[in-house]
CSV table of C-alpha atoms in Angstrom, one decimal:
chain,number,residue,atom,x,y,z
A,163,MET,CA,297.4,-18.9,123.5
A,164,LEU,CA,299.3,-21.8,125.0
A,165,GLN,CA,300.1,-19.8,128.1
A,166,VAL,CA,296.4,-19.2,128.6
A,167,ARG,CA,295.0,-22.6,127.6
A,168,GLU,CA,298.0,-24.8,128.5
A,169,VAL,CA,297.4,-27.2,125.6
A,170,MET,CA,296.0,-26.8,122.1
A,171,THR,CA,295.9,-29.1,119.1
A,172,GLY,CA,297.2,-28.2,115.7
A,173,PRO,CA,293.7,-27.9,114.2
A,174,GLU,CA,292.6,-25.7,117.1
A,175,LEU,CA,295.6,-23.4,116.6
A,176,ALA,CA,295.0,-23.3,112.8
A,177,ARG,CA,291.4,-22.3,113.3
A,178,GLU,CA,292.2,-19.5,115.8
A,179,LEU,CA,295.1,-18.1,113.8
A,180,GLU,CA,293.3,-18.7,110.4
A,181,VAL,CA,296.3,-20.5,108.9
A,182,SER,CA,297.0,-24.1,107.8
A,183,GLU,CA,298.1,-26.9,110.1
A,184,ARG,CA,301.3,-27.0,108.1
A,185,THR,CA,302.0,-23.3,109.0
A,186,VAL,CA,301.3,-24.0,112.7
A,187,ALA,CA,303.8,-26.9,112.6
A,188,ARG,CA,306.4,-24.7,110.8
A,189,ASP,CA,305.9,-21.9,113.3
A,190,VAL,CA,306.2,-24.2,116.3
A,191,LEU,CA,309.6,-25.3,114.9
A,192,ALA,CA,310.7,-21.7,114.5
A,193,LEU,CA,309.6,-20.8,118.1
A,194,ALA,CA,311.6,-23.8,119.4
A,195,ALA,CA,314.6,-22.7,117.4
A,196,ALA,CA,314.3,-19.2,118.9
A,197,GLY,CA,314.4,-20.7,122.4
A,198,VAL,CA,310.7,-20.9,123.3
A,199,PRO,CA,310.2,-24.2,125.1
A,200,VAL,CA,307.2,-25.4,123.1
A,201,TYR,CA,306.8,-29.1,122.3
A,202,ALA,CA,304.2,-31.5,120.8
A,203,GLU,CA,302.6,-34.2,122.9
A,204,ARG,CA,301.0,-37.2,121.1
A,205,GLY,CA,297.9,-39.1,122.2
A,206,ARG,CA,294.2,-38.5,122.7
A,207,THR,CA,294.8,-35.6,125.1
A,208,GLY,CA,297.9,-34.4,123.3
A,209,GLY,CA,298.7,-31.2,121.5
A,210,TYR,CA,301.2,-28.4,121.7
A,211,ARG,CA,302.4,-27.3,125.2
A,212,LEU,CA,304.9,-25.0,126.8
A,213,LEU,CA,307.2,-26.2,129.5
A,214,GLY,CA,305.8,-25.4,132.9
A,215,GLY,CA,306.6,-21.9,134.3
A,216,TYR,CA,307.5,-20.4,130.9
A,217,ARG,CA,305.9,-16.9,130.4
A,218,ALA,CA,306.4,-14.6,127.4
A,219,LYS,CA,307.6,-11.1,128.3
A,220,LEU,CA,306.0,-7.8,127.5
A,221,THR,CA,309.1,-6.9,125.6
A,222,GLY,CA,307.7,-8.9,122.7
A,223,LEU,CA,305.1,-6.3,122.0
A,224,HIS,CA,305.2,-4.4,118.8
A,225,GLN,CA,304.7,-0.6,119.0
A,226,ALA,CA,301.0,-0.7,117.8
A,227,GLU,CA,300.3,-3.5,120.4
A,228,ALA,CA,302.0,-1.5,123.2
A,229,GLU,CA,299.9,1.6,122.3
A,230,ALA,CA,296.7,-0.4,122.0
A,231,LEU,CA,297.4,-1.8,125.5
A,232,PHE,CA,297.1,1.7,126.9
A,233,LEU,CA,294.2,2.7,124.6
A,234,ALA,CA,292.2,-0.2,126.2
A,235,GLY,CA,292.4,1.5,129.6
A,236,VAL,CA,289.4,3.8,130.3
A,237,PRO,CA,290.5,6.0,133.3
A,238,GLY,CA,287.2,7.8,133.9
A,239,PRO,CA,284.9,4.7,134.1
A,240,ALA,CA,287.6,2.7,135.9
A,241,SER,CA,287.8,5.4,138.6
A,242,ASP,CA,284.0,5.5,138.9
A,243,MET,CA,284.1,1.8,139.7
A,244,GLY,CA,286.8,2.3,142.4
A,245,LEU,CA,289.6,0.9,140.2
A,246,GLY,CA,291.5,4.1,139.5
A,247,GLU,CA,294.6,3.3,141.6
A,248,ALA,CA,294.7,-0.3,140.3
A,249,VAL,CA,294.6,0.9,136.7
A,250,ALA,CA,297.3,3.5,137.3
A,251,ALA,CA,299.6,1.0,139.0
A,252,ALA,CA,299.0,-1.5,136.2
A,253,ARG,CA,299.8,1.1,133.5
A,254,LEU,CA,303.0,2.0,135.4
A,255,LYS,CA,304.2,-1.6,135.7
A,256,ALA,CA,303.4,-2.3,132.0
A,257,SER,CA,305.3,0.8,131.0
A,258,ALA,CA,308.3,-0.3,133.0
A,259,ALA,CA,308.2,-3.7,131.4
A,260,LEU,CA,308.1,-2.4,127.8
A,261,ALA,CA,311.2,-2.2,125.6
A,262,PRO,CA,312.8,1.3,125.8
A,263,PRO,CA,311.6,2.4,122.3
A,264,PHE,CA,307.9,1.8,123.3
A,265,ARG,CA,307.9,3.4,126.8
A,266,ASP,CA,306.4,6.6,125.6
A,267,ALA,CA,303.2,4.6,124.5
A,268,PRO,CA,301.1,6.0,127.4
A,269,GLN,CA,302.0,9.6,126.4
A,270,ARG,CA,301.5,9.0,122.7
A,271,VAL,CA,298.0,7.5,123.3
A,272,GLY,CA,297.0,10.1,125.9
A,273,GLN,CA,297.9,12.9,123.4
A,274,ARG,CA,295.9,11.4,120.6
A,275,PHE,CA,292.8,9.7,122.2
A,276,HIS,CA,290.4,10.6,125.0
A,277,LEU,CA,287.0,9.0,125.9
A,278,ASP,CA,284.3,11.4,127.1
A,279,ALA,CA,281.5,9.0,127.8
A,280,PRO,CA,278.5,11.2,128.9
A,281,ARG,CA,276.3,12.9,126.3
A,282,TRP,CA,276.3,16.6,125.7
A,283,PHE,CA,274.2,18.8,128.0
A,284,ARG,CA,274.2,16.2,130.7
A,285,GLU,CA,276.0,16.4,134.0
A,286,ALA,CA,278.1,13.3,134.6
A,287,GLU,CA,277.0,11.7,137.9
A,288,THR,CA,278.5,8.6,139.3
A,289,PRO,CA,275.9,6.4,141.1
A,290,ALA,CA,276.9,6.1,144.8
A,291,VAL,CA,276.5,2.3,144.7
A,292,LEU,CA,278.7,1.8,141.7
A,293,PRO,CA,281.9,0.9,143.6
A,294,GLU,CA,280.1,-1.7,145.7
A,295,LEU,CA,278.4,-3.2,142.6
A,296,SER,CA,281.8,-3.3,140.9
A,297,ARG,CA,283.4,-5.2,143.8
A,298,ALA,CA,280.5,-7.7,143.8
A,299,VAL,CA,280.9,-8.2,140.0
A,300,TRP,CA,284.6,-8.9,140.3
A,301,ARG,CA,284.1,-11.3,143.2
A,302,ASP,CA,281.0,-13.0,142.0
A,303,ARG,CA,279.1,-12.1,145.2
A,304,LYS,CA,275.4,-12.0,145.5
A,305,VAL,CA,273.9,-8.6,146.4
A,306,ILE,CA,270.7,-7.5,148.1
A,307,ALA,CA,269.6,-4.4,146.2
A,308,ARG,CA,266.8,-1.9,146.8
A,309,TYR,CA,265.9,0.0,143.7
A,310,ARG,CA,263.3,2.4,142.3
A,311,ARG,CA,260.7,0.8,140.0
A,312,GLY,CA,258.2,3.3,138.9
A,313,ASP,CA,256.7,5.0,142.0
A,314,GLU,CA,257.8,2.2,144.4
A,315,GLU,CA,260.9,0.8,145.8
A,316,VAL,CA,261.5,-3.0,145.7
A,317,GLN,CA,264.2,-5.3,147.1
A,318,ARG,CA,265.7,-8.1,145.2
A,319,GLU,CA,268.6,-10.6,145.6
A,320,LEU,CA,270.7,-10.5,142.4
A,321,GLU,CA,273.7,-12.2,141.0
A,322,PRO,CA,275.7,-9.3,139.4
A,323,TYR,CA,277.3,-10.5,136.2
A,324,GLY,CA,278.6,-7.3,134.5
A,325,LEU,CA,278.5,-3.5,134.2
A,326,VAL,CA,277.9,-1.6,131.0
A,327,LEU,CA,278.4,2.1,130.4
A,328,LYS,CA,276.1,3.5,127.7
A,329,ALA,CA,276.1,7.2,126.8
A,330,GLY,CA,277.1,8.2,130.4
A,331,VAL,CA,274.6,5.8,132.0
A,332,TRP,CA,275.7,2.7,133.9
A,333,TYR,CA,273.7,-0.5,133.6
A,334,LEU,CA,274.0,-3.8,135.6
A,335,ALA,CA,273.5,-7.2,133.9
A,336,ALA,CA,272.3,-9.5,136.6
A,337,ARG,CA,270.7,-13.0,137.0
A,338,ARG,CA,267.6,-13.3,139.1
A,339,ASP,CA,265.5,-16.5,139.3
A,340,GLN,CA,267.6,-18.0,136.5
A,341,ARG,CA,266.8,-15.1,134.2
A,342,PHE,CA,269.3,-12.4,133.0
A,343,LEU,CA,268.0,-8.9,133.3
A,344,THR,CA,269.3,-5.3,133.1
A,345,TYR,CA,269.0,-2.6,135.7
A,346,ARG,CA,269.9,1.1,135.6
A,347,VAL,CA,272.5,1.6,138.3
A,348,ASP,CA,271.3,5.1,139.1
A,349,ARG,CA,267.9,3.7,140.2
A,350,PHE,CA,269.5,1.6,143.0
A,351,ARG,CA,269.0,3.1,146.4
A,352,GLU,CA,271.1,0.7,148.4
A,353,VAL,CA,273.3,-2.3,147.7
A,354,ALA,CA,274.5,-4.8,150.3
A,355,VAL,CA,277.2,-7.2,149.1
A,356,GLY,CA,276.8,-10.6,150.7
A,357,ASP,CA,279.4,-13.2,151.7
A,358,GLU,CA,277.8,-15.8,149.5
A,359,ALA,CA,279.4,-16.4,146.1
A,360,PHE,CA,277.3,-17.5,143.1
A,361,ALA,CA,278.4,-20.0,140.4
A,362,ARG,CA,278.9,-17.9,137.2
A,363,ASP,CA,277.4,-19.3,134.0
A,364,GLY,CA,280.5,-19.8,131.9
A,365,THR,CA,278.5,-19.4,128.7
A,366,PHE,CA,277.3,-15.9,129.5
A,367,ASP,CA,278.6,-13.3,127.0
A,368,LEU,CA,278.2,-9.8,128.3
A,369,GLN,CA,278.6,-8.0,125.0
A,370,ALA,CA,276.2,-10.4,123.2
A,371,PHE,CA,273.7,-10.1,126.0
A,372,TRP,CA,273.9,-6.3,126.0
A,373,ASP,CA,273.7,-6.0,122.2
A,374,GLU,CA,270.5,-8.2,122.2
A,375,LYS,CA,268.9,-6.2,125.1
A,376,ALA,CA,269.8,-2.8,123.5
A,377,ASP,CA,268.3,-3.9,120.2
A,378,GLU,CA,265.1,-5.1,121.9
A,379,PHE,CA,264.8,-1.9,123.9
A,380,ALA,CA,265.4,0.3,120.8
A,381,ARG,CA,262.8,-1.7,118.8
A,382,SER,CA,260.2,-1.6,121.7
A,383,LEU,CA,260.2,2.2,121.5
A,384,LEU,CA,259.4,2.3,117.7
A,385,THR,CA,255.6,2.0,117.9
A,386,GLU,CA,254.6,4.2,115.0
A,387,HIS,CA,255.2,3.7,111.2
A,388,VAL,CA,255.5,6.4,108.7
A,389,GLU,CA,255.3,5.9,104.9
A,390,ILE,CA,257.5,8.3,102.9
A,391,ARG,CA,259.0,9.1,99.5
A,392,ILE,CA,262.7,9.9,99.9
A,393,SER,CA,265.5,10.9,97.7
A,394,PRO,CA,269.0,9.3,97.6
A,395,ALA,CA,270.4,12.2,99.7
A,396,GLY,CA,267.5,11.9,102.2
A,397,LEU,CA,268.1,8.2,102.6
A,398,ARG,CA,271.7,8.8,103.4
A,399,LYS,CA,270.7,11.5,105.9
A,400,LEU,CA,268.1,9.3,107.5
A,401,HIS,CA,270.9,7.6,109.5
A,402,ALA,CA,271.8,10.9,111.2
A,403,THR,CA,268.2,11.9,112.0
A,404,THR,CA,266.6,8.6,113.1
A,405,ASP,CA,267.5,5.6,115.2
A,406,GLY,CA,270.0,3.3,113.5
A,407,ALA,CA,267.6,0.3,113.5
A,408,ALA,CA,264.8,2.5,112.0
A,409,ALA,CA,267.1,3.7,109.2
A,410,ARG,CA,268.2,0.1,108.4
A,411,GLU,CA,264.6,-1.0,108.4
A,412,ALA,CA,263.7,1.8,106.0
A,413,GLU,CA,266.5,0.9,103.7
A,414,ALA,CA,265.5,-2.8,103.7
A,415,ALA,CA,261.8,-1.9,102.9
A,416,ALA,CA,262.6,0.6,100.1
A,417,SER,CA,261.0,0.1,96.7
A,418,GLU,CA,262.8,0.2,93.4
A,419,PRO,CA,264.0,3.8,92.7
A,420,ASP,CA,262.1,5.9,90.2
A,421,ALA,CA,263.7,7.9,87.4
A,422,GLY,CA,264.9,10.5,89.8
A,423,GLY,CA,266.3,7.9,92.3
A,424,TRP,CA,263.5,8.4,94.8
A,425,VAL,CA,262.1,5.4,96.7
A,426,THR,CA,259.0,4.7,98.7
A,427,THR,CA,259.5,3.1,102.1
A,428,THR,CA,258.3,2.9,105.7
A,429,PHE,CA,260.3,3.6,108.8
A,430,PRO,CA,259.4,3.1,112.5
A,431,ALA,CA,259.4,6.0,115.0
A,432,GLU,CA,258.8,6.4,118.7
A,433,SER,CA,255.8,8.7,118.1
A,434,LEU,CA,254.4,11.0,115.4
A,435,GLU,CA,255.8,13.9,117.4
A,436,VAL,CA,259.3,12.4,117.1
A,437,ALA,CA,258.7,11.5,113.4
A,438,TYR,CA,257.7,15.1,112.7
A,439,ASP,CA,261.0,16.4,114.0
A,440,GLN,CA,262.9,13.6,112.1
A,441,ILE,CA,261.2,14.3,108.8
A,442,LEU,CA,261.5,18.1,109.2
A,443,ALA,CA,265.3,17.6,109.5
A,444,LEU,CA,265.3,15.9,106.1
A,445,GLY,CA,263.8,19.1,104.5
A,446,PRO,CA,262.8,18.7,100.9
A,447,GLU,CA,264.5,15.3,100.6
A,448,ALA,CA,261.5,13.5,101.9
A,449,GLU,CA,257.7,13.5,101.5
A,450,VAL,CA,255.3,11.9,104.0
A,451,LEU,CA,252.6,9.8,102.4
A,452,ALA,CA,251.0,8.4,105.5
A,453,PRO,CA,249.6,8.9,108.1
A,454,PRO,CA,247.5,11.8,106.9
A,455,ASP,CA,247.7,13.8,110.1
A,456,LEU,CA,251.5,13.9,109.9
A,457,ARG,CA,251.4,14.8,106.2
A,458,ASN,CA,249.0,17.7,106.9
A,459,ARG,CA,251.0,19.0,109.8
A,460,LEU,CA,254.2,19.1,107.6
A,461,ALA,CA,252.3,20.7,104.8
A,462,ALA,CA,251.2,23.4,107.2
A,463,THR,CA,254.7,23.9,108.4
A,464,ALA,CA,256.0,24.1,104.8
A,465,THR,CA,253.4,26.8,104.1
A,466,ARG,CA,254.6,28.8,107.1
A,467,PHE,CA,258.2,28.4,105.9
A,468,ALA,CA,257.2,29.7,102.5
A,469,ALA,CA,255.5,32.7,104.0
A,470,LEU,CA,258.5,33.5,106.1
A,471,TYR,CA,261.0,33.3,103.2
A,472,ASN,CA,258.8,34.9,100.5
A,473,ASN,CA,258.2,37.9,102.7
A,474,PRO,CA,260.9,40.5,101.8
A,475,THR,CA,262.8,41.9,104.7
């Protein structure tokens, strides 16, 4: 932390490390005794510092830390962004710097974990403009982008802040006219990276921004509401058959269970057609109470099922 921030007070370190200030002071003495040039500076701008030029070495990593370092690398998406060679070189240098017992970390991780980002039954296609966008994101360069919006193409000047890979689809988080927006990268037709840099908002948090936008998008799709009676097993299964936000909303709205553990609740769905498939997947663990059209359709389907299985083969 001191290498990154240069100076930190005892209370700041205690909050970050979730220990007491007494523990921080004791650990600083232990570090100094071990040869780490850390010292305390008094005064209004004081705190703990390291002597200039001191850097901790990678040989201080524990085995789990060394393996996590290589787990953090995502070769496929990195290559898509034009960073494949840089990632490979960094992994090689990090491996060389590790203590001998930990140098097999890349092999151990590679044998145990693999990220396959795209969804099933979908060809993985890398948008042609992705490497250019990636360079603009790294360099904080404005871009002139032409992209498809509905049936038309529009051109916009954007400040590209970050890239997100979601279920095999790349998205760009960008600022335009002081507003942060999201764009599907595969809808960009052309991207020209300019020479003009933009001043990045230091308070922007890509993960928090994406989580908020993803939640808004998911909720915007849920326009229908279905009232159901559902068993405890059905309520557990609801998470596998519906959107996560819909399942959580259904749990929050659930009534007190009856003698058999069944509850009455309402869950949102994209459409009655989608709700039909979701309820059908729950089988006899759920009963639709409303709307009537959906209940009648499921009743008709149940009658057809009964006819099929009651007919001896």
